[in-house]
Short mmCIF file of C-alpha atoms in Angstrom, two decimals:
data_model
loop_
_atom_site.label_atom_id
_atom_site.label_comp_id
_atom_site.label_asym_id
_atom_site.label_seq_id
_atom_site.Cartn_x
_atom_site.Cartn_y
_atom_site.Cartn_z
CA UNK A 25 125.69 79.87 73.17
CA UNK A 26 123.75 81.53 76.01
CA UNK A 27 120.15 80.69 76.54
CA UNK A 28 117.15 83.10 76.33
CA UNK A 29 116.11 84.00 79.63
CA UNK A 30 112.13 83.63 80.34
CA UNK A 31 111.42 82.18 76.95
CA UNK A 32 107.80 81.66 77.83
CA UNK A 33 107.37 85.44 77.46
CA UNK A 34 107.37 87.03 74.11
CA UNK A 35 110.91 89.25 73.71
CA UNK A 36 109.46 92.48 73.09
CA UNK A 37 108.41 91.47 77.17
CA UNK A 38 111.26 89.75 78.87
CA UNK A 39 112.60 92.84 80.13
CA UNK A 40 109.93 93.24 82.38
CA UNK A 41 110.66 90.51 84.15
CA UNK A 42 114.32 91.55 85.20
CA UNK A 43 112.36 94.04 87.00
CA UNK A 44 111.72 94.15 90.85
CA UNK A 45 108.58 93.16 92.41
CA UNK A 46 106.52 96.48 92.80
CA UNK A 47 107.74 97.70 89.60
CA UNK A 48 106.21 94.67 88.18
CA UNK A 49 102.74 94.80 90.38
CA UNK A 50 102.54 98.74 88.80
CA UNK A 51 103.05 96.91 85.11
CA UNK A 52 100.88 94.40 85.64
CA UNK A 53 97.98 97.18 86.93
CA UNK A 54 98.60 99.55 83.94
CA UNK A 55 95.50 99.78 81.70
CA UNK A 56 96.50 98.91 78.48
CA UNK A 57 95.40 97.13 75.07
CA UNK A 58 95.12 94.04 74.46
CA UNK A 59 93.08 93.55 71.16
CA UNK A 60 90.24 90.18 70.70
CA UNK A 61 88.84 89.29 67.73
CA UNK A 62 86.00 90.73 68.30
CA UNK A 63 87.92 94.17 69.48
CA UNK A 64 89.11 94.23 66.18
CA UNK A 65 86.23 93.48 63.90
CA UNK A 66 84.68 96.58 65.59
CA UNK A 67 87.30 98.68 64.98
CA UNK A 68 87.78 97.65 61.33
CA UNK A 69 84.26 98.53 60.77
CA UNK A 70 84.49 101.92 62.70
CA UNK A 71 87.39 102.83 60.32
CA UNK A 72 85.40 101.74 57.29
CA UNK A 73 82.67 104.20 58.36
CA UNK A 74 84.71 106.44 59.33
CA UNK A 75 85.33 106.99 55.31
CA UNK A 76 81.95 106.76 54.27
CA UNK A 77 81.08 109.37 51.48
CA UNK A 78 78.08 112.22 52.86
CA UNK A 79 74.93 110.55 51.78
CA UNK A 80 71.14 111.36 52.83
CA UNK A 81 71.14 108.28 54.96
CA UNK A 82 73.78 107.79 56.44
CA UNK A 83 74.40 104.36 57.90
CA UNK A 84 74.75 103.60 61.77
CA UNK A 85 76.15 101.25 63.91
CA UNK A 86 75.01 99.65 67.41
CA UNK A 87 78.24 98.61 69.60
CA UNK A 88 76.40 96.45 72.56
CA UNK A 89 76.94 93.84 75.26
CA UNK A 90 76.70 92.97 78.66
CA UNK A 91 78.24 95.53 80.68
CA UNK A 92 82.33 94.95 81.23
CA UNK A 93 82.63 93.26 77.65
CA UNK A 94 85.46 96.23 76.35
CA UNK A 95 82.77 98.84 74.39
CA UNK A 96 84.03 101.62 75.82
CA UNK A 97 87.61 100.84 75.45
CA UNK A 98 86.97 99.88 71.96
CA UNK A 99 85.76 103.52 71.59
CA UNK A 100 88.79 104.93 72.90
CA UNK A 101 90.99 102.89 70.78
CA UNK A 102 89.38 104.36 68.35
CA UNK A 103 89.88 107.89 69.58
CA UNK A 104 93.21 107.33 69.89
CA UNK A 105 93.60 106.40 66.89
CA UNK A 106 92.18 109.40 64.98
CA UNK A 107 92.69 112.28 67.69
CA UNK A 108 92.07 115.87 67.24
CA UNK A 109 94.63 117.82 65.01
CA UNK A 110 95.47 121.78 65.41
CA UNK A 111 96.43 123.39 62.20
CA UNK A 112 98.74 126.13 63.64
CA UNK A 113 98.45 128.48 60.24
CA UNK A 114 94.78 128.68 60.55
CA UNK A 115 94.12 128.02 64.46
CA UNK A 116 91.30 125.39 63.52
CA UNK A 117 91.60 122.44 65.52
CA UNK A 118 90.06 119.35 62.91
CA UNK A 119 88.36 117.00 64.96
CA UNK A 120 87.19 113.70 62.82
CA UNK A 121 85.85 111.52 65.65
CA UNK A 122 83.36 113.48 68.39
CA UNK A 123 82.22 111.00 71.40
CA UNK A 124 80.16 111.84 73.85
CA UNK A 125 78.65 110.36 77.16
CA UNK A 126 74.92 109.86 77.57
CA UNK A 127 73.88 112.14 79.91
CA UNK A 128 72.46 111.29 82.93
CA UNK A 129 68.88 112.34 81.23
CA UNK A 130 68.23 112.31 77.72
CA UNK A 131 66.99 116.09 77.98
CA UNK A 132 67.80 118.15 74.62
CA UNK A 133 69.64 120.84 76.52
CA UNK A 134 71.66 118.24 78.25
CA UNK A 135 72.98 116.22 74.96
CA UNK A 136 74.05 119.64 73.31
CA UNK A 137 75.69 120.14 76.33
CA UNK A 138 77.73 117.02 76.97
CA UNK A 139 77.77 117.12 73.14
CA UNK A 140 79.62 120.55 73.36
CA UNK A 141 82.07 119.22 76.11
CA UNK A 142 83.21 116.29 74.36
CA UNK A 143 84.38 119.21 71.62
CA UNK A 144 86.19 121.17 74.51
CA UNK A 145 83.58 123.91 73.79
CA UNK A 146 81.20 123.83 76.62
CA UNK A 147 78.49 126.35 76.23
CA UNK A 148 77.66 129.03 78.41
CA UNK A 149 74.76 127.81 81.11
CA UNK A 150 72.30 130.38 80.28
CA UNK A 151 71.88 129.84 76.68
CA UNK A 152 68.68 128.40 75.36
CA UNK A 153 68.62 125.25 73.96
CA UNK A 154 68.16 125.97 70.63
CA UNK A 155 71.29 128.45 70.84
CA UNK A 156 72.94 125.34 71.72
CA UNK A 157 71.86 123.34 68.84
CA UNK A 158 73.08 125.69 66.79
CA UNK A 159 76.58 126.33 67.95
CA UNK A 160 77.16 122.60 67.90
CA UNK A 161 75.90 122.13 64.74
CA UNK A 162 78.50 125.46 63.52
CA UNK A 163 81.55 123.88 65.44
CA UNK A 164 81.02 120.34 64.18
CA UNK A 165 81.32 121.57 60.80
CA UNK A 166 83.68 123.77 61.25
CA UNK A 167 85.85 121.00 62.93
CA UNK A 168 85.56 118.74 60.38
CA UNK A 169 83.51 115.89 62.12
CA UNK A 170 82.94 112.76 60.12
CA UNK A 171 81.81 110.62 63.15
CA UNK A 172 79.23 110.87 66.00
CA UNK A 173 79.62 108.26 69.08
CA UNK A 174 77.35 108.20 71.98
CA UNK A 175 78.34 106.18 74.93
CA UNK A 176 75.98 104.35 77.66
CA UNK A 177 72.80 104.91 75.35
CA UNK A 178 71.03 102.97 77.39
CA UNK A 179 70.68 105.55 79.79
CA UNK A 180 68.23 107.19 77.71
CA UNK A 181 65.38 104.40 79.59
CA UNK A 182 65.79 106.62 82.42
CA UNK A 183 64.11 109.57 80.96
CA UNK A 184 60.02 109.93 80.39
CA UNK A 185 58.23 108.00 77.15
CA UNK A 186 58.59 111.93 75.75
CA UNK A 187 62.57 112.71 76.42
CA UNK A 188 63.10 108.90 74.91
CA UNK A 189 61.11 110.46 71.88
CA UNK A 190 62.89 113.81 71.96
CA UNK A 191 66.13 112.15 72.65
CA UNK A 192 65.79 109.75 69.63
CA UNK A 193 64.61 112.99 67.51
CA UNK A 194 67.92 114.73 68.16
CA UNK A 195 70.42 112.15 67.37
CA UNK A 196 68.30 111.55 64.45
CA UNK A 197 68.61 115.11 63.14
CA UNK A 198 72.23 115.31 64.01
CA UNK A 199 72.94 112.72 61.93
CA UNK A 200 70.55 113.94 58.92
CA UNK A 201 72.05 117.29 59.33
CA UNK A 202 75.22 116.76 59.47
CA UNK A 203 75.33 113.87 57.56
CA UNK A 204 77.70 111.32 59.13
CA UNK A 205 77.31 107.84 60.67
CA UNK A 206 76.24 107.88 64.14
CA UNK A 207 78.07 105.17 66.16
CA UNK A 208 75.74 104.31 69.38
CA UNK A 209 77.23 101.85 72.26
CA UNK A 210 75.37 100.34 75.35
CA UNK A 211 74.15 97.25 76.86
CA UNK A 212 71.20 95.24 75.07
CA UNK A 213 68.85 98.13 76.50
CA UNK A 214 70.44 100.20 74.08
CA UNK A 215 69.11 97.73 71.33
CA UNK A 216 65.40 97.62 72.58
CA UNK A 217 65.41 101.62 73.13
CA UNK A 218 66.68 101.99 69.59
CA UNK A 219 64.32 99.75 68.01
CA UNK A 220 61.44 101.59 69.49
CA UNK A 221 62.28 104.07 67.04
CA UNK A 222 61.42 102.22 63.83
CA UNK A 223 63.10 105.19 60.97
CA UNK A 224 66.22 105.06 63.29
CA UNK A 225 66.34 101.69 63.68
CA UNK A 226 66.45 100.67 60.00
CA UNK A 227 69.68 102.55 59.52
CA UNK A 228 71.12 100.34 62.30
CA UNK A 229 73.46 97.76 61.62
CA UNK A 230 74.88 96.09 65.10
CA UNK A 231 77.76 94.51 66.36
CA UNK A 232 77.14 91.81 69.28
CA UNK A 233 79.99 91.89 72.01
CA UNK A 234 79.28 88.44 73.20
CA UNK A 235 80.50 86.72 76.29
CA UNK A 236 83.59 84.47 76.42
CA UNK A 237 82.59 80.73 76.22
CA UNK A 238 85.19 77.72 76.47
CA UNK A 239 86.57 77.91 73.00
CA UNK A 240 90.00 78.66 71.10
CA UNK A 241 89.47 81.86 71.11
CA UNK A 242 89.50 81.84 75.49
CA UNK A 243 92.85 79.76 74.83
CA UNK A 244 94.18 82.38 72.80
CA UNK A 245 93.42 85.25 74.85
CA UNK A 246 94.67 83.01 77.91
CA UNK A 247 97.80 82.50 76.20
CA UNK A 248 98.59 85.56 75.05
CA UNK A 249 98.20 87.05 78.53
CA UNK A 250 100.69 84.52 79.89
CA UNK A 251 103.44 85.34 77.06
CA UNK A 252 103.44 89.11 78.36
CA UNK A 253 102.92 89.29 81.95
CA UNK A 254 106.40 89.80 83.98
CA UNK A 255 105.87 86.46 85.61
CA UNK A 256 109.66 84.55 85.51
CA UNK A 257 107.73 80.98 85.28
CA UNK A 258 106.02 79.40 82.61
CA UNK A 259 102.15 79.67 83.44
CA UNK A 260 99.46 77.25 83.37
CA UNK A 261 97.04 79.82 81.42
CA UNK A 262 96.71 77.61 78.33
CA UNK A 263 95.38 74.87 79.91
CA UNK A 264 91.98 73.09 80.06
CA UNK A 265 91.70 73.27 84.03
CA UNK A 266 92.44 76.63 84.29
CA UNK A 267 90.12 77.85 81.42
CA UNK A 268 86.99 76.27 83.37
CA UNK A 269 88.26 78.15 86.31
CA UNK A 270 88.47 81.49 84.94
CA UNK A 271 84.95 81.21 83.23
CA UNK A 272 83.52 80.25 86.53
CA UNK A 273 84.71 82.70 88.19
CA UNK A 274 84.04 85.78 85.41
CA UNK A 275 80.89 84.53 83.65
CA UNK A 276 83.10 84.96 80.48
CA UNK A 277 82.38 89.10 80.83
CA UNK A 278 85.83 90.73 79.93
CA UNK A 279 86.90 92.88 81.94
CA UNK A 280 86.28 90.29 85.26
CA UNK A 281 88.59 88.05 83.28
CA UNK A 282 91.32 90.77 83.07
CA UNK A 283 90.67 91.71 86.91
CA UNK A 284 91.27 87.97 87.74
CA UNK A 285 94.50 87.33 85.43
CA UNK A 286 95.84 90.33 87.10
CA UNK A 287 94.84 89.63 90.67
CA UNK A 288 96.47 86.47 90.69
CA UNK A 289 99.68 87.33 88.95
CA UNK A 290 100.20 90.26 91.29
CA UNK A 291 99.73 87.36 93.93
CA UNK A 292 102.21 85.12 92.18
CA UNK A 293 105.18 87.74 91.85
CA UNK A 294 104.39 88.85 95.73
CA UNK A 295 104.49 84.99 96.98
CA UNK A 296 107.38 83.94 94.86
CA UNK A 297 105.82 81.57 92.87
CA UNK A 298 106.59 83.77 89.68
CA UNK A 299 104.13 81.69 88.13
CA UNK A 300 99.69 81.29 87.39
CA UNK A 301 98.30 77.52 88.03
CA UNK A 302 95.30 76.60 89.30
CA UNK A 303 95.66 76.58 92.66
CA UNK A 304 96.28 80.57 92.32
CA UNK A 305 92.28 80.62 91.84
CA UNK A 306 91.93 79.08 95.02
CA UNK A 307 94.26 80.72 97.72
CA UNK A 308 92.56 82.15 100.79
CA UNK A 309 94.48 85.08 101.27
CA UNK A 310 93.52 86.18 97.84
CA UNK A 311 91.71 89.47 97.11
CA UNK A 312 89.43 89.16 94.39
CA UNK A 313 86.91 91.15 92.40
CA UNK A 314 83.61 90.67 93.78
CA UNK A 315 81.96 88.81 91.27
CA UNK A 316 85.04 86.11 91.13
CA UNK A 317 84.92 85.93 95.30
CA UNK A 318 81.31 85.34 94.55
CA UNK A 319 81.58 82.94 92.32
CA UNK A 320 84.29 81.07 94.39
CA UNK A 321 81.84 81.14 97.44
CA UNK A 322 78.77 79.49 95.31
CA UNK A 323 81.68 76.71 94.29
CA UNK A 324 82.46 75.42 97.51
CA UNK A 325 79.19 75.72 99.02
CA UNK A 326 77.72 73.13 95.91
CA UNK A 327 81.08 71.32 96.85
CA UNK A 328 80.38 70.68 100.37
CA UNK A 329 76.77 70.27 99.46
CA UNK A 330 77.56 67.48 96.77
CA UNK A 331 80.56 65.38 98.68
#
């Protein structure tokens, strides 16, 4: 009986290791998903409104964290998973989900605009604002839109006490209007810009993208990471030792904790080692994000500090 090569990895994954080492650093970089708990409880409660019945009141929902905690990749999940579709008898393209970036300003023309983009419809630059009110409120309904996002609403604390107001009216009547939830993501600004708003606010419901803290749930995510990457040796993600490093190193924020896994298994493929331990947090040759280097610098000066 032959043995299972690399049976630390999971099998839909072994094949990756067989492969050579650039081919594996390009892997290893590739954005993909990788779904948390928490990634999912979002977007089983995206879905959910996603198939809420038209009502008068529509419910809403606040997606916020610290910045780098996964909101906006949660959002694209979720765009993938419920993409446009072109009906090729009637040439009406059905578009369920619309999101849409904050703009820079939270200036009515602006929103319709960036509003109108995120349909592939941008509207002509001379048209008055309330020209473009109107054609976005025609195309959504034609389109079939059942869901609103806006991304980065925290950017609305750029704008003047008025454009916050004006801003807040708009997404307000959008929703009214059209009549479907309106699905808001941001840092905790966005919750304290939303709650000045006391109407909007009430139709709120939020979901907290908190940071990572030294539980099973780190382990997990630790330990799935090291059952996929192309690394030929068993890692040393699912221990203790290396847990405390990481969370040094990435305040528990997300996507610093991705950066890091990857930066260091890139290392380990290009110096042989094949494998993560946690002494590949500590290797002076290694480029690191900025916050990790940061946090590695503040470690050894306390060290040297504290003999």
């Amino acid at each position: 009986m032959v043995m299972t090569e690399y049976p630390h990895l999971l099998a839909a994954y072994r094949q990756y290791a067989e492969m050579g080492t650039e081919e594996r650093v390009v892997w290893i970089r590739a954005d993909r998903w990788l779904e948390t708990a928490d990634a999912k409880a979002a977007l089983a409660r995206l879905g959910d409104l996603l198939s809420y019945p038209p009502r008068d009141r529509m419910p809403c929902l606040l997606l916020y964290g610290d910045t780098g905690m996964g909101k906006t990749k949660i959002i694209r999940k979720f765009l993938r998973d419920h993409q446009p579709i072109f009906d090729r008898g009637t040439g009406v393209t059905s578009m369920p989900v619309v999101a849409m970036q904050m703009p820079a300003e939270p200036v009515e023309r602006d929103v319709y605009g960036e509003l109108l983009n995120a349909m592939s419809a941008p509207g002509p630059s001379g048209d008055a604002t309330f020209r473009l009110k109107t054609t976005c409120r025609t195309l959504m309904r034609r389109m079939g839109v059942r869901m609103l996002i806006i991304d980065e609403i925290h950017a609305m604390l750029t704008g003047t006490y008025r454009q916050q107001r004006v801003f807040l009216n708009v997404i307000r009547f959008l929703a009214n209007d059209l009549k479907v939830p309106l699905i808001c993501a941001g840092t905790d600004l966005a919750r304290q810009a939303l709650l000045t708003d006391a109407q909007l606010a009430e139709r709120f419901e939020a979901i907290h993208l908190k940071r990572w803290s030294n539980t099973q749930q780190l382990a997990q995510l630790l330990a799935s990471l090291g059952s996929i990457l192309p690394l030929r040796e068993p890692s040393q993600l699912g221990t203790a030792a290396v847990r405390r490093k990481v969370l040094d190193m990435t305040d528990g924020v997300t996507v610093r904790i991705f950066r890091l896994i990857e930066t260091v298994a890139v290392e380990a493929i290009r110096n042989g080692k094949e494998a993560i331990t946690v002494e590949s947090f500590d290797g002076d040759n290694l480029v690191l994000p900025l916050v990790a280097m940061a946090r590695r610098t503040e470690g050894r000066l306390q060290r040297h500090a504290n003999p």
